[in-house]
mmCIF file of C-alpha atoms in Angstrom:
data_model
loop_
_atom_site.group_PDB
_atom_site.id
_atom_site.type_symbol
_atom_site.label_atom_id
_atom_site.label_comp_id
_atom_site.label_asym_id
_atom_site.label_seq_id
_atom_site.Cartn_x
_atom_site.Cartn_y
_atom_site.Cartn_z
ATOM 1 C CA UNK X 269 0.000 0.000 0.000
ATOM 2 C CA UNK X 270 1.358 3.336 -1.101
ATOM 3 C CA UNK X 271 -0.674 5.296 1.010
ATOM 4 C CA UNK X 272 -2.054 7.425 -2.073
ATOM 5 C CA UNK X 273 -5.777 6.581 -2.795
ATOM 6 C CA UNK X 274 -7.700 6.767 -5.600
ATOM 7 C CA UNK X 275 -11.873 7.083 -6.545
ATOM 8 C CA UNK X 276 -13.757 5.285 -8.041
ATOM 9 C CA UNK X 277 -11.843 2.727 -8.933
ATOM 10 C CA UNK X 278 -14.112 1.690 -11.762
ATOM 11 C CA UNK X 279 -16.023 4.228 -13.828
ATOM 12 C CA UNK X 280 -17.870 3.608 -16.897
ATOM 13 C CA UNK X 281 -20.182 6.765 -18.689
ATOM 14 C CA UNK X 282 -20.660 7.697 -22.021
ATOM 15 C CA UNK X 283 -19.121 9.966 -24.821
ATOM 16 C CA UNK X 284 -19.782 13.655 -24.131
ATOM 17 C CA UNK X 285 -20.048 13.367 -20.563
ATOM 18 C CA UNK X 286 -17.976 14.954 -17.676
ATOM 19 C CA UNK X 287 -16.305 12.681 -14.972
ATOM 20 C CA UNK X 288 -14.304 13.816 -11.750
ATOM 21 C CA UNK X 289 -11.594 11.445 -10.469
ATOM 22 C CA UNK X 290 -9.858 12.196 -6.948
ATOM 23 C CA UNK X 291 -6.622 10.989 -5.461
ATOM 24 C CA UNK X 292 -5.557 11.943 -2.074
ATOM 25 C CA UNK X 293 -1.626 11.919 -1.253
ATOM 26 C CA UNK X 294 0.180 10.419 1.019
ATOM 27 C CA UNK X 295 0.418 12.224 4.220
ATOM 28 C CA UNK X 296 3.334 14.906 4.303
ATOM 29 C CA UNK X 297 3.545 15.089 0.668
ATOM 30 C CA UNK X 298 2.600 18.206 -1.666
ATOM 31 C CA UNK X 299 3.187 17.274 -5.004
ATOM 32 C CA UNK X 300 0.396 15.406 -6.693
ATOM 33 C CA UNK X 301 1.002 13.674 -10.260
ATOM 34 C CA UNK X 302 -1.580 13.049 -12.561
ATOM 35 C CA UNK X 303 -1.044 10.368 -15.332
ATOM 36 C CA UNK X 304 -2.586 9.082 -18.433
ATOM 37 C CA UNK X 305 -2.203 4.832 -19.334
ATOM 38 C CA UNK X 306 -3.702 3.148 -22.347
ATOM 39 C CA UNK X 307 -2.459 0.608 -24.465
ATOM 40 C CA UNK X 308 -1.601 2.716 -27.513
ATOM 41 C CA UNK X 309 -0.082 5.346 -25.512
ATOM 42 C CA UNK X 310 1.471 3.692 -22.931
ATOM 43 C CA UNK X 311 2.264 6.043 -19.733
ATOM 44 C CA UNK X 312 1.402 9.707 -20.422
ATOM 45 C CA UNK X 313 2.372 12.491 -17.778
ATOM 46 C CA UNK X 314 -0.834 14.688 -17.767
ATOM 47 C CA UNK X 315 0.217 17.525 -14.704
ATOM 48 C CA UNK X 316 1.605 18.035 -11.870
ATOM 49 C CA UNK X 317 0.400 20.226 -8.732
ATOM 50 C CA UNK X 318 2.846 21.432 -5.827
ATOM 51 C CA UNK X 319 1.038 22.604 -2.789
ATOM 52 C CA UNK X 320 -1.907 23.954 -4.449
ATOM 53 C CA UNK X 321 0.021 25.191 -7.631
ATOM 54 C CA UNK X 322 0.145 24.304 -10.665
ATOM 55 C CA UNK X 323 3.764 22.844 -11.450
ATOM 56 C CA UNK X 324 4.415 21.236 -14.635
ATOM 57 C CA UNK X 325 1.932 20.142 -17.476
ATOM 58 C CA UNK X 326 2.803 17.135 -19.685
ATOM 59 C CA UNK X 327 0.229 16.189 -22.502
ATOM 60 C CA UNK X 328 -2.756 17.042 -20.825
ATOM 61 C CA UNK X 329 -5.753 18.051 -23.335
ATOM 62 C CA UNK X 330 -7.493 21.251 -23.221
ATOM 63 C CA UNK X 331 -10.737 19.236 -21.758
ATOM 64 C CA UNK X 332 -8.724 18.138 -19.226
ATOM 65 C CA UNK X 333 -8.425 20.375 -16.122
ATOM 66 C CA UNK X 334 -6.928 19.527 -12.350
ATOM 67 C CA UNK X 335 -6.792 21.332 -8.959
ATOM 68 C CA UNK X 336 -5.027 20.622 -5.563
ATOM 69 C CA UNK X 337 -7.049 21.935 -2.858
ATOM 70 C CA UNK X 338 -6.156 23.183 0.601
ATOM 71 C CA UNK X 339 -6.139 19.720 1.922
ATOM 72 C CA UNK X 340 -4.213 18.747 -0.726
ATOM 73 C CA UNK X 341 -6.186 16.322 -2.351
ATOM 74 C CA UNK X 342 -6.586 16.764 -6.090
ATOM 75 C CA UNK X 343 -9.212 16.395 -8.926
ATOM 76 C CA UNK X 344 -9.034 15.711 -12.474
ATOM 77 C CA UNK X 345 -11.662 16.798 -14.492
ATOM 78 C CA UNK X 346 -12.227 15.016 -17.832
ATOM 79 C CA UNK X 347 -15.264 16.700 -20.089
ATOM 80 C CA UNK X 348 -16.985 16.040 -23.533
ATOM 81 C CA UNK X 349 -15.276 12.583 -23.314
ATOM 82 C CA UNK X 350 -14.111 10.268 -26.026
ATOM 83 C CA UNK X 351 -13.976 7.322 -26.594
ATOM 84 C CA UNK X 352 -9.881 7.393 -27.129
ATOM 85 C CA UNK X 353 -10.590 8.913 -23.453
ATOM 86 C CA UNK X 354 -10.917 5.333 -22.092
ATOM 87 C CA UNK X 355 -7.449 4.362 -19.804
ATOM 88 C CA UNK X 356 -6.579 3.857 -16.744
ATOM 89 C CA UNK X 357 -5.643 6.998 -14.831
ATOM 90 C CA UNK X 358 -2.992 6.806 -12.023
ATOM 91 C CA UNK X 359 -2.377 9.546 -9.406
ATOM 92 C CA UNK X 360 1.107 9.751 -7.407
ATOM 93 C CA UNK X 361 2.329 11.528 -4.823
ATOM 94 C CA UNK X 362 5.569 13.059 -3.499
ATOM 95 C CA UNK X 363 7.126 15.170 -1.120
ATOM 96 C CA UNK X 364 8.880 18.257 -2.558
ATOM 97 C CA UNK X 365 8.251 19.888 -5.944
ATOM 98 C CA UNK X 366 10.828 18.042 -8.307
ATOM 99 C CA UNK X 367 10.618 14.982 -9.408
ATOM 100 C CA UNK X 368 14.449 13.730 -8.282
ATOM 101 C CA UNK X 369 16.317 10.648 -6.307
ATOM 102 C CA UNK X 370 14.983 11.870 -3.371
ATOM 103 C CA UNK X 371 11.636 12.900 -4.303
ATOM 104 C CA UNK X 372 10.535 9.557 -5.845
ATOM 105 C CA UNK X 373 7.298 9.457 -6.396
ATOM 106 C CA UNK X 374 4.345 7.011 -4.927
ATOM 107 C CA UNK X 375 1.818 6.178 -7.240
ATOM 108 C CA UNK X 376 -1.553 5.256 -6.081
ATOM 109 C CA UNK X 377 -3.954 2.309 -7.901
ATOM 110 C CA UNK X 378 -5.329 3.832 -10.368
ATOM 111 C CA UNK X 379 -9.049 4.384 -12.090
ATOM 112 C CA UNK X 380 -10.187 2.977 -14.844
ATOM 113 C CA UNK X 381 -12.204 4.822 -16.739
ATOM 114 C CA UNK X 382 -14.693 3.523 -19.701
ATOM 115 C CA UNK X 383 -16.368 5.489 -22.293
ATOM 116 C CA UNK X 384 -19.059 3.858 -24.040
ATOM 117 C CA UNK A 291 15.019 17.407 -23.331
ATOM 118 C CA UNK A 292 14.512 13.785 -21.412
ATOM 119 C CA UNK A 293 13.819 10.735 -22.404
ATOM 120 C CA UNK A 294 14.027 6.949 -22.471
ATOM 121 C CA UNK A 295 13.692 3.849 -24.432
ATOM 122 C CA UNK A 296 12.932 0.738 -23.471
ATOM 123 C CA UNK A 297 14.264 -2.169 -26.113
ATOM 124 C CA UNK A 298 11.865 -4.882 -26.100
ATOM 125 C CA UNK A 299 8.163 -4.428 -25.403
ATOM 126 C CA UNK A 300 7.882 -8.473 -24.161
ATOM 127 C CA UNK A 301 11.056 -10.501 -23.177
ATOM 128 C CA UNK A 302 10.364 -14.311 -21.647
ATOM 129 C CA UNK A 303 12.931 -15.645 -19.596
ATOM 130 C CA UNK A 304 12.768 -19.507 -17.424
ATOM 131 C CA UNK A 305 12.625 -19.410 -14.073
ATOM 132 C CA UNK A 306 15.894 -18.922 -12.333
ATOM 133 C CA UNK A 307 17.330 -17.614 -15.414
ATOM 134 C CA UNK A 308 19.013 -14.232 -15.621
ATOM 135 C CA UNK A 309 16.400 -11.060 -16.013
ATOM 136 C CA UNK A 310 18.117 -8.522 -18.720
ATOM 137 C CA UNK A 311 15.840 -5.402 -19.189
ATOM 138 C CA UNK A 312 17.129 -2.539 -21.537
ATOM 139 C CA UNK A 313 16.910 1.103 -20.817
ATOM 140 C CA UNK A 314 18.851 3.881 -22.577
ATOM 141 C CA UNK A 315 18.188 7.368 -21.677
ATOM 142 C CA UNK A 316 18.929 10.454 -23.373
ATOM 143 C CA UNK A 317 19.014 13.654 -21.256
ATOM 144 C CA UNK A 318 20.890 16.956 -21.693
ATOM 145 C CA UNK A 319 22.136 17.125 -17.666
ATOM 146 C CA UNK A 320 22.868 14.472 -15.350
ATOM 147 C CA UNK A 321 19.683 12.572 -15.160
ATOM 148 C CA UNK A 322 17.379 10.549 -12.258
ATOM 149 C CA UNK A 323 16.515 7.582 -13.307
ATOM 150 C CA UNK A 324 13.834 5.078 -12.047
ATOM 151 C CA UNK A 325 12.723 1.547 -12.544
ATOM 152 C CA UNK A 326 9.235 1.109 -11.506
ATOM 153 C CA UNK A 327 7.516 -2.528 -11.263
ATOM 154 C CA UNK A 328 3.194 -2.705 -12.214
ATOM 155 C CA UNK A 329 1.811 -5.968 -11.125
ATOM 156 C CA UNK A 330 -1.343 -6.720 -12.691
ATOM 157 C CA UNK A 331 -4.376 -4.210 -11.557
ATOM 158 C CA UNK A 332 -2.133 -2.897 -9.111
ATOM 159 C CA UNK A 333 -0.285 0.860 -9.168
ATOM 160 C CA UNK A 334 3.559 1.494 -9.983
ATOM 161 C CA UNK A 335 6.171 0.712 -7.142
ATOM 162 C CA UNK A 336 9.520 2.097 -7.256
ATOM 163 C CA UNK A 337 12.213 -0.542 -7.804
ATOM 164 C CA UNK A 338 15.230 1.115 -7.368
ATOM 165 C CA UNK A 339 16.602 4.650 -8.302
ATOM 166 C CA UNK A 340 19.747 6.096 -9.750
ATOM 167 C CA UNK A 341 21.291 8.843 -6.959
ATOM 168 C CA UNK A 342 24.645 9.367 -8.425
ATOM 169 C CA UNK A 343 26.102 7.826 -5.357
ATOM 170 C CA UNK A 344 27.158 5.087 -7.113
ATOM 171 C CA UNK A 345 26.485 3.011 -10.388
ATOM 172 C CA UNK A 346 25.610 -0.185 -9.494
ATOM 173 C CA UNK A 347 21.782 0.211 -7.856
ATOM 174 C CA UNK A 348 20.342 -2.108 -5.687
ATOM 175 C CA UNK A 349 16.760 -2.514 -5.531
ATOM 176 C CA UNK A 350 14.071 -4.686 -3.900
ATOM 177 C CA UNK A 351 13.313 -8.388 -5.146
ATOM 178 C CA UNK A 352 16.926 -8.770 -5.999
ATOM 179 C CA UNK A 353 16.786 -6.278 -8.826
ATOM 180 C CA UNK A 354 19.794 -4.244 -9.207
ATOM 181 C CA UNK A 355 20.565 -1.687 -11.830
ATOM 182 C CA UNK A 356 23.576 -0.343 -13.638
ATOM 183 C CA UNK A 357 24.440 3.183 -14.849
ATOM 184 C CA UNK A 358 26.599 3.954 -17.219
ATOM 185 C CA UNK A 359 26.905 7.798 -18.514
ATOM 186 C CA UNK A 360 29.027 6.054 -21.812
ATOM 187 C CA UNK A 361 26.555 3.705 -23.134
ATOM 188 C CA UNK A 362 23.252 5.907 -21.804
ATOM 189 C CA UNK A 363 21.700 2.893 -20.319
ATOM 190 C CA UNK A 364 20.626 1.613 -16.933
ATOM 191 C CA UNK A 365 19.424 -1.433 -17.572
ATOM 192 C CA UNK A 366 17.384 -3.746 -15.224
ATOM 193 C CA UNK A 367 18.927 -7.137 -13.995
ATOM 194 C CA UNK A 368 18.125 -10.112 -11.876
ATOM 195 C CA UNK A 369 20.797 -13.310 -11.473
ATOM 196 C CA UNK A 370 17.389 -15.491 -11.016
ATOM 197 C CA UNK A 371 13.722 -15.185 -12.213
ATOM 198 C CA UNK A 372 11.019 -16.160 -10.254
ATOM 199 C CA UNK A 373 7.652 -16.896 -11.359
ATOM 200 C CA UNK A 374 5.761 -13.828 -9.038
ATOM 201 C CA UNK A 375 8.328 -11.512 -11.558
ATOM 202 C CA UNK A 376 5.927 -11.660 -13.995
ATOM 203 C CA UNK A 377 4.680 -8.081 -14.596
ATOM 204 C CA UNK A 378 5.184 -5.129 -16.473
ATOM 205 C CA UNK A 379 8.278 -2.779 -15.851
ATOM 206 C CA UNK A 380 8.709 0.672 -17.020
ATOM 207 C CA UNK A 381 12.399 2.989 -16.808
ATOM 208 C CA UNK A 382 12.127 6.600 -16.007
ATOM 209 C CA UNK A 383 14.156 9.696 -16.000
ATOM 210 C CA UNK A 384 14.288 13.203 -14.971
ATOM 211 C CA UNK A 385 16.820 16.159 -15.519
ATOM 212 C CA UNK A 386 17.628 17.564 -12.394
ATOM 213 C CA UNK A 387 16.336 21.410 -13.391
ATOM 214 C CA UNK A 388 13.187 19.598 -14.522
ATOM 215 C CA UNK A 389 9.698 18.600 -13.558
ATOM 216 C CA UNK A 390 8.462 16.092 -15.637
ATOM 217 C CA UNK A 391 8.697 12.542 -15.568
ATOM 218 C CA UNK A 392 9.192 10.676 -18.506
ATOM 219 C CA UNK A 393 8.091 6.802 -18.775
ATOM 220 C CA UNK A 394 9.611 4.585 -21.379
ATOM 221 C CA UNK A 395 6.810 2.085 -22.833
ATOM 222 C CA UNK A 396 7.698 -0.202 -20.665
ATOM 223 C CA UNK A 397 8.619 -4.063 -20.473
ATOM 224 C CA UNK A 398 6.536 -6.675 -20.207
ATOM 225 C CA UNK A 399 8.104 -10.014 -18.250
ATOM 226 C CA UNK A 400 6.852 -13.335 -18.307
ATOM 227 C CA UNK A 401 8.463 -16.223 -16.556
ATOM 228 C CA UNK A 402 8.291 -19.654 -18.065
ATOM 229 C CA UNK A 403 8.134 -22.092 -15.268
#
């Protein structure tokens, strides 16, 4: 168990909907990672929030948003989904704001998300 | 700019035959570099990690790892598979000034009992 957790685990809707997925970090860290895996893509870093800010952005669409809140939990927001939307969607966690040797990163189990 | 490649999407070994898995990075600065282990419906766990502190890595399960700046590798070994190594493993680096992570496309393992 990383300590990072993840909901839903499962989530199935349907093209042109919005979904929210939530990961909470492990306790002390402030970084939260948000990544993208599907089997054509493999693993895609989406973004990346430090204490509430936005920190780095991989290939994150436009439809795509995130937030870290005071808590430090984060949201990602997917909208007018697609079917190439469908992957499973892994959150990590870390303690400073760089990824490095010493900031590894702990990745939580992931939600798969369906688009029918 | 970072990166890595993985060689070899699927490799098969026997059990308690040596585990070879191929990573090359290419990075501008001195990079971090990560192996990272995905069992089956579960989440990424760390392996092992590069700190500069030395080349040879050791990691957990008996993985170790090896830098070396000349070739641009840090390949993934193990003197002797065992069958709960099946899973998928991915490399990963990061510059030092940066913040993104960047995942190779990983390495599928299957042991042959």
């Amino acid at each position: 168990d990383s300590g990072v957790t993840q909901t839903p685990k499962h989530l199935i809707t349907a093209t042109g909907q919005r979904v929210t997925l939530r990961c909470s970090p492990r306790s002390g860290d402030l970084s939260v990672y948000w990544y993208q895996q599907s089997l054509d893509q493999g693993l895609q870093f989406l973004i990346q929030y430090y204490n509430g800010e936005e920190r780095a952005k991989g290939n994150i669409l436009e439809r795509f948003s995130a937030q870290q809140f005071p808590d430090l939990h984060s949201e990602l927001n997917l909208s007018s989904l697609e079917l190439g939307d469908s992957a499973l969607y892994f959150c990590a966690s870390s303690p400073g704001p760089t990824p490095s040797s010493y900031n590894e990163q702990f990745f939580g189990p992931g939600t798969r998300l369906t688009v029918l | 700019a970072q990166s890595v490649t993985q060689l070899g999407s699927h490799v098969s070994v026997s059990e308690g035959a040596l585990v070879l898995l191929r990573c090359n990075y290419s990075s501008s600065v001195p990079p971090y570099l990560f192996w990272y282990v995905q069992y089956p419906n579960q989440g990424l766990q760390l392996l092992l990690k590069y700190t500069s502190a030395a080349t040879l890595v050791k990691g957990i399960n008996g993985f170790e790892a090896e830098f070396k700046k000349s070739e641009t590798s840090f390949h993934l070994t193990k003197p002797s598979a065992h069958m709960r190594d099946a899973a998928e493993y991915f490399c990963a680096v990061s510059g030092n000034t940066g913040n993104q992570f960047y995942f190779g496309t990983g390495t599928s393992l299957t042991v042959i009992p």
